[in-house]
Coordinates of C-alpha atoms in Angstrom, one line a residue:
X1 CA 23.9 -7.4 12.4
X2 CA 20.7 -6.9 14.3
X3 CA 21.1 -3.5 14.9
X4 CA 22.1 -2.9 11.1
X5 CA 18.9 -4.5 9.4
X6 CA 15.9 -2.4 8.7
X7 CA 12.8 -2.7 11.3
X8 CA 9.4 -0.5 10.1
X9 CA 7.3 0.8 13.1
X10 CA 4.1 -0.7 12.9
X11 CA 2.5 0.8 15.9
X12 CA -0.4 2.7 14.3
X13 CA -3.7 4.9 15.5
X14 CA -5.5 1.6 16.1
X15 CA -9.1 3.1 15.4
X16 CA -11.0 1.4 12.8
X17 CA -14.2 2.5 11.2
X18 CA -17.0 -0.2 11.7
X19 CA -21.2 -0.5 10.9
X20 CA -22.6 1.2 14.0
X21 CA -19.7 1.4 15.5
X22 CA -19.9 -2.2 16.3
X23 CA -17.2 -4.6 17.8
X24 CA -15.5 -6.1 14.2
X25 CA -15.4 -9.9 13.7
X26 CA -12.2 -10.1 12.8
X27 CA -8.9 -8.5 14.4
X28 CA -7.7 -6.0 17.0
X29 CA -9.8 -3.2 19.3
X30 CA -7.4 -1.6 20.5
X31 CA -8.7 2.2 19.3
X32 CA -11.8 3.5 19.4
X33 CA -14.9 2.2 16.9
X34 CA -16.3 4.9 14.4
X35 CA -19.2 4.1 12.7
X36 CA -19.7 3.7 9.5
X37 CA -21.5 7.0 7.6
X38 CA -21.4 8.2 4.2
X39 CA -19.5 11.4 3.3
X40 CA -18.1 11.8 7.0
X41 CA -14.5 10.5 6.0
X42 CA -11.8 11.7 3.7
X43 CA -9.4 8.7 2.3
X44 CA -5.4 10.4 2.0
X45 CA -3.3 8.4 -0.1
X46 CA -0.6 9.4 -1.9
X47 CA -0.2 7.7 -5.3
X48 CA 3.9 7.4 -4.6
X49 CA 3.3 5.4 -2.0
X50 CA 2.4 1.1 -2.4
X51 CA 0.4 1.1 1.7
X52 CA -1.6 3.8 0.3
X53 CA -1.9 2.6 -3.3
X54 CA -3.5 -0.4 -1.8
X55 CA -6.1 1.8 -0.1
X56 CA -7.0 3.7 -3.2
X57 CA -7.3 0.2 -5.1
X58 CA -9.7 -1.7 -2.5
X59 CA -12.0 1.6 -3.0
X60 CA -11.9 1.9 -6.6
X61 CA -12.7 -2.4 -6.9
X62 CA -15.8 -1.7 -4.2
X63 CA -16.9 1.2 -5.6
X64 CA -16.9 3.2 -2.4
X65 CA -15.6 6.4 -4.2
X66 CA -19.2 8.8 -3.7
X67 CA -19.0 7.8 0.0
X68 CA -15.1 8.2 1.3
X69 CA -13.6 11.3 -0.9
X70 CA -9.7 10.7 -2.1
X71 CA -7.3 13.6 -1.1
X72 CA -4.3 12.5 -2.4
X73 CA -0.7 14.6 -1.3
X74 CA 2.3 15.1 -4.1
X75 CA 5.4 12.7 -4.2
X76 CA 7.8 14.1 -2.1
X77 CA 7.5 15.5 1.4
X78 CA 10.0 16.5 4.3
X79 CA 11.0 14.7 8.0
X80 CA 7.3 16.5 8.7
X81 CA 5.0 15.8 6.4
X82 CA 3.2 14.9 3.4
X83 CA 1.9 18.3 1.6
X84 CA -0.8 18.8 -0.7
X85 CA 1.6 20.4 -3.3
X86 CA -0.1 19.4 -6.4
X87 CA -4.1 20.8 -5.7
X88 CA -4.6 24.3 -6.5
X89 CA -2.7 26.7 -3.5
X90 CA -1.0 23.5 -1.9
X91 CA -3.7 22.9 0.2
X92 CA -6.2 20.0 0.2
X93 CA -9.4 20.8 -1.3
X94 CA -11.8 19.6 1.3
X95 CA -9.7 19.9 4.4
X96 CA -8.1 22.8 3.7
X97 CA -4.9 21.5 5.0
X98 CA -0.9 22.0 3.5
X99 CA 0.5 19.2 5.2
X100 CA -1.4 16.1 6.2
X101 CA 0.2 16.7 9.7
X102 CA -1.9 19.2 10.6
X103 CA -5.2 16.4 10.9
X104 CA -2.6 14.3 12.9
X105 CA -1.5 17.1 15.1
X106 CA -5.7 18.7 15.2
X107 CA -6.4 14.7 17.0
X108 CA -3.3 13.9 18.6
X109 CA -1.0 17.5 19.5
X110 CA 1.8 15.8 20.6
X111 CA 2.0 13.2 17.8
X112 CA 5.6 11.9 17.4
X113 CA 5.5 9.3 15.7
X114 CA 5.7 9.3 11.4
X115 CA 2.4 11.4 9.5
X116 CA 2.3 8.2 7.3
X117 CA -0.7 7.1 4.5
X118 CA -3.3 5.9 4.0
X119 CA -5.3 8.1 6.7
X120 CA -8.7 8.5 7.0
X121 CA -9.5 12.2 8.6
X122 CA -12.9 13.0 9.7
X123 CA -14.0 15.7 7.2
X124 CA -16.1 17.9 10.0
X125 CA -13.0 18.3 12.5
X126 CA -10.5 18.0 10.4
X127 CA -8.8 15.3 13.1
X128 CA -7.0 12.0 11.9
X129 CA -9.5 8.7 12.4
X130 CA -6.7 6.1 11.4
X131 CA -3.8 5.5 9.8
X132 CA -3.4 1.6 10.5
X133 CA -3.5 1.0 6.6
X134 CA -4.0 -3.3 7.4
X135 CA -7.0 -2.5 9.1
X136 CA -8.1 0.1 6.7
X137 CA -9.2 -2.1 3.6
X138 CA -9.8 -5.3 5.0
X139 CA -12.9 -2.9 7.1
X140 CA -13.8 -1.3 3.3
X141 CA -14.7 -4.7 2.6
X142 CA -16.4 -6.0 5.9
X143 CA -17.8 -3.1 7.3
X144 CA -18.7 -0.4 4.2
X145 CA -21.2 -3.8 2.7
X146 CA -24.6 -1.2 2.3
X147 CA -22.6 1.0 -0.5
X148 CA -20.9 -1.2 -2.1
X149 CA -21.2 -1.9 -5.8
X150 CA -23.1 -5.4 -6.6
X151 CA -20.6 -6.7 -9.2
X152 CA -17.6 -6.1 -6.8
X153 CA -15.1 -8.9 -6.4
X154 CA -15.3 -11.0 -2.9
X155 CA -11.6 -10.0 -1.5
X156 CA -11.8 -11.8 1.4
X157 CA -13.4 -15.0 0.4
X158 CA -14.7 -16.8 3.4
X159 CA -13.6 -20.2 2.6
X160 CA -10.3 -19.1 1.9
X161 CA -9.2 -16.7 4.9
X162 CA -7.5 -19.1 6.4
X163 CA -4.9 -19.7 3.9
X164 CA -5.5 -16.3 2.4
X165 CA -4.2 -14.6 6.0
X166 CA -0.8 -16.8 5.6
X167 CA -0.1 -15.8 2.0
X168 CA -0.6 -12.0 2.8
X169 CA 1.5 -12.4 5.7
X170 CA 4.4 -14.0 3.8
X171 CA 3.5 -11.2 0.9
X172 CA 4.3 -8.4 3.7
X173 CA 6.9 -9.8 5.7
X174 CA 9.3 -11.1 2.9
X175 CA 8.0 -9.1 -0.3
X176 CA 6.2 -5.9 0.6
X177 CA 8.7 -4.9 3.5
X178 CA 11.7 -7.2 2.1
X179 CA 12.2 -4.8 -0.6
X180 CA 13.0 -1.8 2.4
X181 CA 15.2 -4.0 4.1
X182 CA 17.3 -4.7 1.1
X183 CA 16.7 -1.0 0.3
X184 CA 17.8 0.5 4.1
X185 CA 20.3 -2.0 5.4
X186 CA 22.8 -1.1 7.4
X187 CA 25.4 -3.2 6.5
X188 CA 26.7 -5.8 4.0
X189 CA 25.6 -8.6 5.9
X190 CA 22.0 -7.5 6.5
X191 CA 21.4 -6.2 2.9
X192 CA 22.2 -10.0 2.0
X193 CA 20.3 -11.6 3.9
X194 CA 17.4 -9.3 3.2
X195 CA 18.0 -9.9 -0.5
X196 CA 18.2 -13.7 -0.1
X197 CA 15.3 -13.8 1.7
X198 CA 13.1 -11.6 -1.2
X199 CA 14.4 -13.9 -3.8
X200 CA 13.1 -16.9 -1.8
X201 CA 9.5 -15.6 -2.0
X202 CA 9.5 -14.0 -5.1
X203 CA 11.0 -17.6 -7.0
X204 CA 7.9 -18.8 -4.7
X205 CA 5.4 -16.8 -6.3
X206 CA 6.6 -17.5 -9.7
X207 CA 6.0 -20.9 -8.5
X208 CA 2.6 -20.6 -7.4
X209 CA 1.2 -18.0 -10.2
X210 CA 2.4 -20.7 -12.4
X211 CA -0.5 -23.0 -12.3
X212 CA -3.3 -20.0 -11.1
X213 CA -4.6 -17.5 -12.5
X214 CA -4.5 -15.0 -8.9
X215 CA -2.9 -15.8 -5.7
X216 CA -5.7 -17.9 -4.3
X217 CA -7.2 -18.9 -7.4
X218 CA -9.6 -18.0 -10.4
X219 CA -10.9 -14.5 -8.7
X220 CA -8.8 -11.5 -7.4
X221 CA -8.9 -10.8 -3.6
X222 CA -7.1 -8.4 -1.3
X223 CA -3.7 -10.9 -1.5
X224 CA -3.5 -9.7 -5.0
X225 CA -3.3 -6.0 -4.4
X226 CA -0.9 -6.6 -1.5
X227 CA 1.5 -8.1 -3.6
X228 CA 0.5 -6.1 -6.5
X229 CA 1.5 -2.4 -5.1
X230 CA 5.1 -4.0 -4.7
X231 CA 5.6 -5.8 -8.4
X232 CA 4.5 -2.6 -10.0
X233 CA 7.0 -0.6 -8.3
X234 CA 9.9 -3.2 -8.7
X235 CA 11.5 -2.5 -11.6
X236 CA 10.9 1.7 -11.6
X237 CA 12.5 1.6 -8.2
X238 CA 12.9 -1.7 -6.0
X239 CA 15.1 -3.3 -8.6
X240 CA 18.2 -0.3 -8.9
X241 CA 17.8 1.9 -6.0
X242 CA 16.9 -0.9 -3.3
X243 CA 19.3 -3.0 -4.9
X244 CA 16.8 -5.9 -5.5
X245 CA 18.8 -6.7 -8.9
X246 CA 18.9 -10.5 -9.3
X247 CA 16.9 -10.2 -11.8
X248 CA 14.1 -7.7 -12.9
X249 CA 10.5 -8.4 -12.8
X250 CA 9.9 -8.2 -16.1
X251 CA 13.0 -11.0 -16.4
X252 CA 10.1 -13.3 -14.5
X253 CA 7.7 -14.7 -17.0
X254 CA 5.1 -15.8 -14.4
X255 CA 4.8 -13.0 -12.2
X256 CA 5.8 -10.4 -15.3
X257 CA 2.7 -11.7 -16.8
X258 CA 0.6 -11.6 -13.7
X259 CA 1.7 -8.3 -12.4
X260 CA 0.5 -6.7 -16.2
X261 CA -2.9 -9.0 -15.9
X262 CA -3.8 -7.2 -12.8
X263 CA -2.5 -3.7 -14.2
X264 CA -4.9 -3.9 -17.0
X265 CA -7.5 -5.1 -14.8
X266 CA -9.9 -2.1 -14.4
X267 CA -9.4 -0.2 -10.6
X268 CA -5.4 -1.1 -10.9
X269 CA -3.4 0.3 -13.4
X270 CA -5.2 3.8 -13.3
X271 CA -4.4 4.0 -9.7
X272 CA -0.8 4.0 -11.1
X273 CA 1.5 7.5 -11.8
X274 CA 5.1 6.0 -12.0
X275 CA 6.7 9.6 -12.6
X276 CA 5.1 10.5 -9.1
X277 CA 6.4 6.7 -7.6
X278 CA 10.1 7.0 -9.1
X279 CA 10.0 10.8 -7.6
X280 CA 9.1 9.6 -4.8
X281 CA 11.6 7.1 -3.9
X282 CA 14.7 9.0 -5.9
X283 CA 14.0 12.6 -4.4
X284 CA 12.7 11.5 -0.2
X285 CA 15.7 9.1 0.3
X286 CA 18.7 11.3 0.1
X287 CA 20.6 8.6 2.3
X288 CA 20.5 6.3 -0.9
X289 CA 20.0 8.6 -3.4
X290 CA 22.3 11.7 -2.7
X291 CA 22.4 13.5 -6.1
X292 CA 18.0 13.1 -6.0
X293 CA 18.5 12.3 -9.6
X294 CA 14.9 10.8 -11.2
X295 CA 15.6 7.8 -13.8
X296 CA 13.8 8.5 -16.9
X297 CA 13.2 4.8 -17.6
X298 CA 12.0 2.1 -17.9
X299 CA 8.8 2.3 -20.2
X300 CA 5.1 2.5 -18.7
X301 CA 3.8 1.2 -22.0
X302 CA 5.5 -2.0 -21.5
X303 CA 2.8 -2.5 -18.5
X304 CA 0.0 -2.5 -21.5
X305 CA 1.1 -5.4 -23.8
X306 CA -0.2 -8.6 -24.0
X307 CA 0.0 -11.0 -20.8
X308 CA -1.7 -13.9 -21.7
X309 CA -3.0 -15.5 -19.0
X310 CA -7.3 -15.1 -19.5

């Protein structure tokens, strides 16, 4: 069964953009440090995707838009490369670039691995910076602190870290990731023990949301928009074409209520463009999806009605 289940590559360009360049507190050097500078970096995120969606979140909540530009690519893309399909010519407005490859291939010619988002590019020479989208936001939050906005919320709460870093890694082992296990299994017998395990967390969270407002309490923090990228995708796609059909999210009181709390919350649900995620998902995977036929369904306006939980 081992060699059936579905394993993501998460070996990353480990750079990671820091205030003076300086050695981060917190996690991995294994890249080289870029410093921090206004203007000098372009954010790519497309908004199919839920690792980029949680890019374009943490910079929205911050308020770091009028210092890292947003190039986003269209929903679909080929074994090369995202393209810039939607701007005006297909190419990115800044970087002048059709496929985000070429900033990968300008840094690194002999890149083989996936042209994935998020990436930051350096807007000058046009060469990837990073593409390890962990990294990416927490360093929004630690590292970007002169520009941004006073009223942001605290995602990474120090007295909380500690648990906060064992909830997120539950949230991306068995939620974020479970649903592309279930989704890309090779066989019977992975696909159900992919599924069981999602199931597990997600009657967990229902659990847990039920006597809290967020994930770690009364304020949002990065946790949040982990799991969040994943519940607004779930029933548009996770639920029929991954096969994650116990039940649908919107069958789950608790986190059905949460998931719309945080999709009204302002720098969330505007992020959102479910005819681009359901194109995405329907169109790229062939392997599941054979006839690339896009469901019309189910309703985006169901994400606006009252969640009661204020």
């Amino acid at each position: 069964m081992a060699d059936k289940s579905f394993r993501r590559d998460m070996n990353y360009v480990p750079d990671r953009i820091t205030k003076d360049a300086r050695r981060p507190e917190h996690g991995p050097v294994d890249g080289e440090l870029w410093p921090v500078e206004p203007d000098r970096y372009r954010l790519i995120a497309a908004p199919a995707c839920p690792w980029a969606n949680r890019s374009v979140i943490v910079r929205k909540l911050l308020g770091l838009e009028d210092v890292i530009s947003l190039g986003q690519p269209g929903p679909t893309h080929d074994e090369r490369s995202w393209t810039f399909d939607l701007d005006p010519g297909g190419r990115d407005p800044v970087l002048g670039i059709e496929r985000l490859q070429e900033a990968y291939f300008r840094r690194f010619p002999d890149y083989r691995r996936g042209i994935t988002v998020p990436a930051i590019v350096e807007v000058s020479s046009g060469k990837l910076v990073t593409n390890d989208f962990p990294w990416i936001t927490h360093d929004f939050w630690h590292e970007w602190t002169d520009y941004i906005k006073p009223d942001a919320p605290d995602l990474w709460p120090a007295a909380l870290r500690e648990e906060m870093d064992v909830v997120m890694e539950r949230i991306f082992t068995e939620i974020n990731n479970g649903v592309y296990r279930c989704g890309f299994a090779g066989s019977q017998e992975a696909y159900e023990e992919a599924y069981d395990r999602l199931w597990t967390s997600l009657d967990w969270l229902e659990e847990r949301l039920a006597g809290r407002r967020y994930l770690m309490g009364d304020t949002i923090t990065e946790a949040d928009i982990r799991l969040f990228t994943t519940l607004v995708r779930f029933d548009a796609v996770y639920h029929g074409h991954f096969k994650c059909n116990r039940q649908k999210l919107s069958e789950m009181p608790v986190l059905w209520a949460y998931a719309r709390d945080l999709y009204q919350t302002p720098g969330f649900g505007e992020t959102i463009d479910f005819e681009q995620i359901k194109t995405h998902y329907y169109v790229v995977h062939t392997s599941i999806n054979p006839t690339q036929i896009v469901p019309k369904g189910p309703d985006p306006e169901a994400w606006l009605t009252p969640h009661g939980r204020g």
